PDB file of C-alpha atoms and ligand atoms in Angstrom:
ATOM      1  CA  MET A   1      14.651 108.507  27.717  1.00 54.00           C
ATOM      2  CA  SER A   2      12.338 109.330  30.743  1.00 65.00           C
ATOM      3  CA  THR A   3      13.213 111.576  33.675  1.00 92.00           C
ATOM      4  CA  SER A   4      12.527 109.845  37.011  1.00 96.00           C
ATOM      5  CA  ILE A   5      10.321 111.865  39.545  1.00 97.00           C
ATOM      6  CA  PHE A   6      13.507 112.077  41.761  1.00 98.00           C
ATOM      7  CA  SER A   7      15.475 113.921  39.031  1.00 97.00           C
ATOM      8  CA  ARG A   8      12.382 116.223  38.690  1.00 97.00           C
ATOM      9  CA  ILE A   9      13.030 116.928  42.321  1.00 98.00           C
ATOM     10  CA  ILE A  10      16.456 117.547  41.921  1.00 97.00           C
ATOM     11  CA  ASP A  11      15.904 119.949  39.218  1.00 97.00           C
ATOM     12  CA  ARG A  12      13.106 121.459  41.403  1.00 97.00           C
ATOM     13  CA  GLU A  13      10.334 120.803  38.898  1.00 97.00           C
ATOM     14  CA  ILE A  14       8.316 119.489  41.990  1.00 96.00           C
ATOM     15  CA  PRO A  15       8.453 120.236  45.642  1.00 98.00           C
ATOM     16  CA  ALA A  16      10.031 118.158  48.140  1.00 98.00           C
ATOM     17  CA  ASP A  17      11.218 118.803  51.684  1.00 98.00           C
ATOM     18  CA  ILE A  18      14.775 118.709  50.968  1.00 98.00           C
ATOM     19  CA  VAL A  19      17.252 117.899  54.361  1.00 98.00           C
ATOM     20  CA  LEU A  20      20.662 117.542  52.594  1.00 98.00           C
ATOM     21  CA  GLU A  21      22.101 118.292  49.220  1.00 98.00           C
ATOM     22  CA  THR A  22      25.656 117.610  47.798  1.00 97.00           C
ATOM     23  CA  ASP A  23      27.113 117.725  44.432  1.00 97.00           C
ATOM     24  CA  ARG A  24      26.257 113.820  43.975  1.00 98.00           C
ATOM     25  CA  MET A  25      23.418 113.218  46.452  1.00 98.00           C
ATOM     26  CA  ILE A  26      20.137 114.639  47.639  1.00 98.00           C
ATOM     27  CA  ALA A  27      18.080 113.624  50.357  1.00 98.00           C
ATOM     28  CA  PHE A  28      14.335 114.443  51.038  1.00 98.00           C
ATOM     29  CA  ARG A  29      11.445 113.316  53.377  1.00 98.00           C
ATOM     30  CA  ASP A  30       9.515 110.472  52.000  1.00 98.00           C
ATOM     31  CA  ILE A  31       5.983 111.781  50.852  1.00 98.00           C
ATOM     32  CA  ALA A  32       4.395 108.833  52.699  1.00 97.00           C
ATOM     33  CA  PRO A  33       6.694 108.296  55.816  1.00 96.00           C
ATOM     34  CA  LYS A  34       6.540 105.037  57.463  1.00 93.00           C
ATOM     35  CA  ALA A  35       8.474 106.097  60.617  1.00 93.00           C
ATOM     36  CA  ALA A  36       9.017 109.037  62.795  1.00 93.00           C
ATOM     37  CA  VAL A  37      12.096 109.839  60.555  1.00 96.00           C
ATOM     38  CA  HIS A  38      11.856 108.427  56.843  1.00 97.00           C
ATOM     39  CA  ILE A  39      14.092 110.265  54.387  1.00 98.00           C
ATOM     40  CA  LEU A  40      14.974 109.101  50.962  1.00 98.00           C
ATOM     41  CA  VAL A  41      18.827 109.288  50.022  1.00 98.00           C
ATOM     42  CA  VAL A  42      19.248 109.553  46.191  1.00 98.00           C
ATOM     43  CA  PRO A  43      22.194 109.824  44.185  1.00 98.00           C
ATOM     44  CA  LYS A  44      21.741 112.749  41.660  1.00 98.00           C
ATOM     45  CA  THR A  45      22.516 110.380  38.573  1.00 97.00           C
ATOM     46  CA  GLU A  46      19.762 108.185  37.320  1.00 96.00           C
ATOM     47  CA  ASP A  47      22.260 105.756  35.636  1.00 97.00           C
ATOM     48  CA  TYR A  48      21.358 103.092  38.255  1.00 98.00           C
ATOM     49  CA  ALA A  49      17.883 101.630  38.414  1.00 98.00           C
ATOM     50  CA  ASN A  50      18.670  99.947  41.729  1.00 98.00           C
ATOM     51  CA  VAL A  51      21.176  99.010  44.402  1.00 98.00           C
ATOM     52  CA  VAL A  52      22.737  95.965  42.789  1.00 98.00           C
ATOM     53  CA  GLU A  53      23.493  98.240  39.734  1.00 98.00           C
ATOM     54  CA  LEU A  54      25.075 101.116  41.643  1.00 98.00           C
ATOM     55  CA  ALA A  55      27.312  98.357  43.514  1.00 98.00           C
ATOM     56  CA  ALA A  56      28.581  96.972  40.078  1.00 98.00           C
ATOM     57  CA  GLY A  57      28.762 100.316  38.481  1.00 98.00           C
ATOM     58  CA  ASP A  58      29.849 103.210  41.193  1.00 98.00           C
ATOM     59  CA  PRO A  59      30.819 101.369  44.611  1.00 98.00           C
ATOM     60  CA  GLN A  60      32.092 104.508  45.803  1.00 98.00           C
ATOM     61  CA  LEU A  61      28.752 106.302  45.154  1.00 98.00           C
ATOM     62  CA  LEU A  62      27.229 103.606  47.233  1.00 98.00           C
ATOM     63  CA  ALA A  63      29.782 104.064  49.942  1.00 98.00           C
ATOM     64  CA  GLU A  64      28.842 107.969  50.022  1.00 98.00           C
ATOM     65  CA  LEU A  65      25.356 107.097  50.021  1.00 98.00           C
ATOM     66  CA  VAL A  66      25.584 104.881  53.248  1.00 98.00           C
ATOM     67  CA  ALA A  67      27.670 107.661  54.630  1.00 98.00           C
ATOM     68  CA  THR A  68      24.862 110.128  53.918  1.00 98.00           C
ATOM     69  CA  ALA A  69      22.384 107.926  55.672  1.00 97.00           C
ATOM     70  CA  GLN A  70      24.526 107.935  58.945  1.00 97.00           C
ATOM     71  CA  GLN A  71      24.737 111.516  58.960  1.00 97.00           C
ATOM     72  CA  ILE A  72      20.794 112.012  58.341  1.00 97.00           C
ATOM     73  CA  ALA A  73      20.231 109.565  61.199  1.00 96.00           C
ATOM     74  CA  GLU A  74      22.787 111.479  63.653  1.00 96.00           C
ATOM     75  CA  GLU A  75      21.041 115.051  62.490  1.00 96.00           C
ATOM     76  CA  HIS A  76      17.530 113.618  62.807  1.00 96.00           C
ATOM     77  CA  ALA A  77      17.484 111.034  65.107  1.00 95.00           C
ATOM     78  CA  ASN A  78      20.055 109.313  67.520  1.00 94.00           C
ATOM     79  CA  GLY A  79      22.311 108.058  65.195  1.00 95.00           C
ATOM     80  CA  GLU A  80      20.795 104.650  64.559  1.00 95.00           C
ATOM     81  CA  PHE A  81      18.708 103.823  61.500  1.00 96.00           C
ATOM     82  CA  ARG A  82      17.152 101.103  59.198  1.00 96.00           C
ATOM     83  CA  LEU A  83      18.391 101.363  55.549  1.00 97.00           C
ATOM     84  CA  ILE A  84      16.053  99.779  52.863  1.00 97.00           C
ATOM     85  CA  PHE A  85      16.730  99.329  49.133  1.00 98.00           C
ATOM     86  CA  ASN A  86      13.523  97.899  47.516  1.00 98.00           C
ATOM     87  CA  THR A  87      14.987  96.208  44.237  1.00 98.00           C
ATOM     88  CA  GLY A  88      12.381  95.164  41.605  1.00 97.00           C
ATOM     89  CA  PRO A  89       8.701  95.755  41.436  1.00 97.00           C
ATOM     90  CA  SER A  90       7.799  92.394  43.572  1.00 97.00           C
ATOM     91  CA  SER A  91       9.838  93.874  46.600  1.00 96.00           C
ATOM     92  CA  GLY A  92       7.725  97.198  46.475  1.00 94.00           C
ATOM     93  CA  GLN A  93       9.999  99.193  44.199  1.00 97.00           C
ATOM     94  CA  THR A  94       7.970 101.987  42.356  1.00 98.00           C
ATOM     95  CA  VAL A  95      10.787 104.335  41.465  1.00 98.00           C
ATOM     96  CA  PHE A  96      13.597 102.991  39.425  1.00 98.00           C
ATOM     97  CA  HIS A  97      16.020 105.481  40.242  1.00 98.00           C
ATOM     98  CA  VAL A  98      18.323 103.981  42.967  1.00 98.00           C
ATOM     99  CA  HIS A  99      17.639 105.365  46.412  1.00 98.00           C
ATOM    100  CA  ALA A 100      17.311 104.124  49.711  1.00 98.00           C
ATOM    101  CA  HIS A 101      14.941 104.555  52.758  1.00 98.00           C
ATOM    102  CA  VAL A 102      16.447 105.789  55.955  1.00 98.00           C
ATOM    103  CA  LEU A 103      14.335 104.889  58.947  1.00 96.00           C
ATOM    104  CA  SER A 104      14.910 106.043  62.263  1.00 93.00           C
ATOM    105  CA  GLY A 105      13.407 106.977  65.302  1.00 88.00           C
ATOM    106  CA  ALA A 106      12.220 104.264  68.113  1.00 82.00           C
ATOM    107  CA  LEU A 107      11.627 101.374  65.439  1.00 84.00           C
ATOM    108  CA  GLU A 108      10.400  98.472  67.532  1.00 82.00           C
ATOM    109  CA  GLU A 109      12.335  95.119  67.317  1.00 79.00           C
ATOM    110  CA  GLY A 110      10.539  92.613  64.868  1.00 76.00           C
ATOM    111  CA  SER A 111       8.655  95.600  63.255  1.00 80.00           C
ATOM    112  CA  LEU A 112      10.482  94.944  59.695  1.00 78.00           C
ATOM    113  CA  GLY A 113       8.152  93.920  57.474  1.00 70.00           C
ATOM    114  CA  ARG A 114       4.715  95.249  58.947  1.00 63.00           C
TER     115      ARG A 114
HETATM  116  P1  AMP B 201      10.274 102.636  46.131  1.00 52.99           P
HETATM  117  O1  AMP B 201       8.833 102.366  46.652  1.00 52.99           O
HETATM  118  O2  AMP B 201      11.247 101.717  47.165  1.00 52.99           O
HETATM  119  O3  AMP B 201      10.767 103.108  44.847  1.00 52.99           O
HETATM  120  O4  AMP B 201      10.049 104.055  46.991  1.00 52.99           O
HETATM  121  C1  AMP B 201       9.750 105.204  46.494  1.00 52.99           C
HETATM  122  C2  AMP B 201       9.218 106.281  47.489  1.00 52.99           C
HETATM  123  O5  AMP B 201       8.916 107.473  46.936  1.00 52.99           O
HETATM  124  C3  AMP B 201       7.893 105.864  48.122  1.00 52.99           C
HETATM  125  O6  AMP B 201       8.212 105.525  49.569  1.00 52.99           O
HETATM  126  C4  AMP B 201       7.120 106.887  47.739  1.00 52.99           C
HETATM  127  O7  AMP B 201       6.193 107.572  49.106  1.00 52.99           O
HETATM  128  C5  AMP B 201       8.087 108.179  47.644  1.00 52.99           C
HETATM  129  N1  AMP B 201       7.715 109.417  46.973  1.00 52.99           N
HETATM  130  C6  AMP B 201       7.085 109.314  45.835  1.00 52.99           C
HETATM  131  N2  AMP B 201       7.101 110.468  45.119  1.00 52.99           N
HETATM  132  C7  AMP B 201       7.523 111.271  46.109  1.00 52.99           C
HETATM  133  C8  AMP B 201       7.726 112.861  46.320  1.00 52.99           C
HETATM  134  N3  AMP B 201       7.293 113.361  45.184  1.00 52.99           N
HETATM  135  N4  AMP B 201       8.376 113.352  47.235  1.00 52.99           N
HETATM  136  C9  AMP B 201       8.589 112.567  48.332  1.00 52.99           C
HETATM  137  N5  AMP B 201       8.664 111.201  48.167  1.00 52.99           N
HETATM  138  C10 AMP B 201       7.864 110.450  47.147  1.00 52.99           C
END
């Protein structure tokens, strides 16, 4: 079974700018930021490849992820944020270990999809 790049960050095998960690969740800055604040929120389990699997398999963990996104937006911006879950290769997903992109910081109206 392969280990995802995010599990390697969790295990401290590769470095990342970690901003928050709990027993079930980790959050770190995206290496290629698309906004002033661009942080990935990642459940530590790699049992779920995407948000659809997570919602079906552990809705409580999904709720925890959303609450973590809110906390991050409050700590790093004004509490408002865009939450993105790429789901499948044709949506742009490249890491198949469920994660949310938290984008925040003066996003322009209509900027989604740019
Ligand atoms: P996705 O394309 O939705 O699967 O998102 C994967 C994200 O992980 C991309 O935005 C990448 O820039 C980001 N990424 C890949 N490797 C790293 C890394 N080592 N540290 C931080 N972010 C990463």
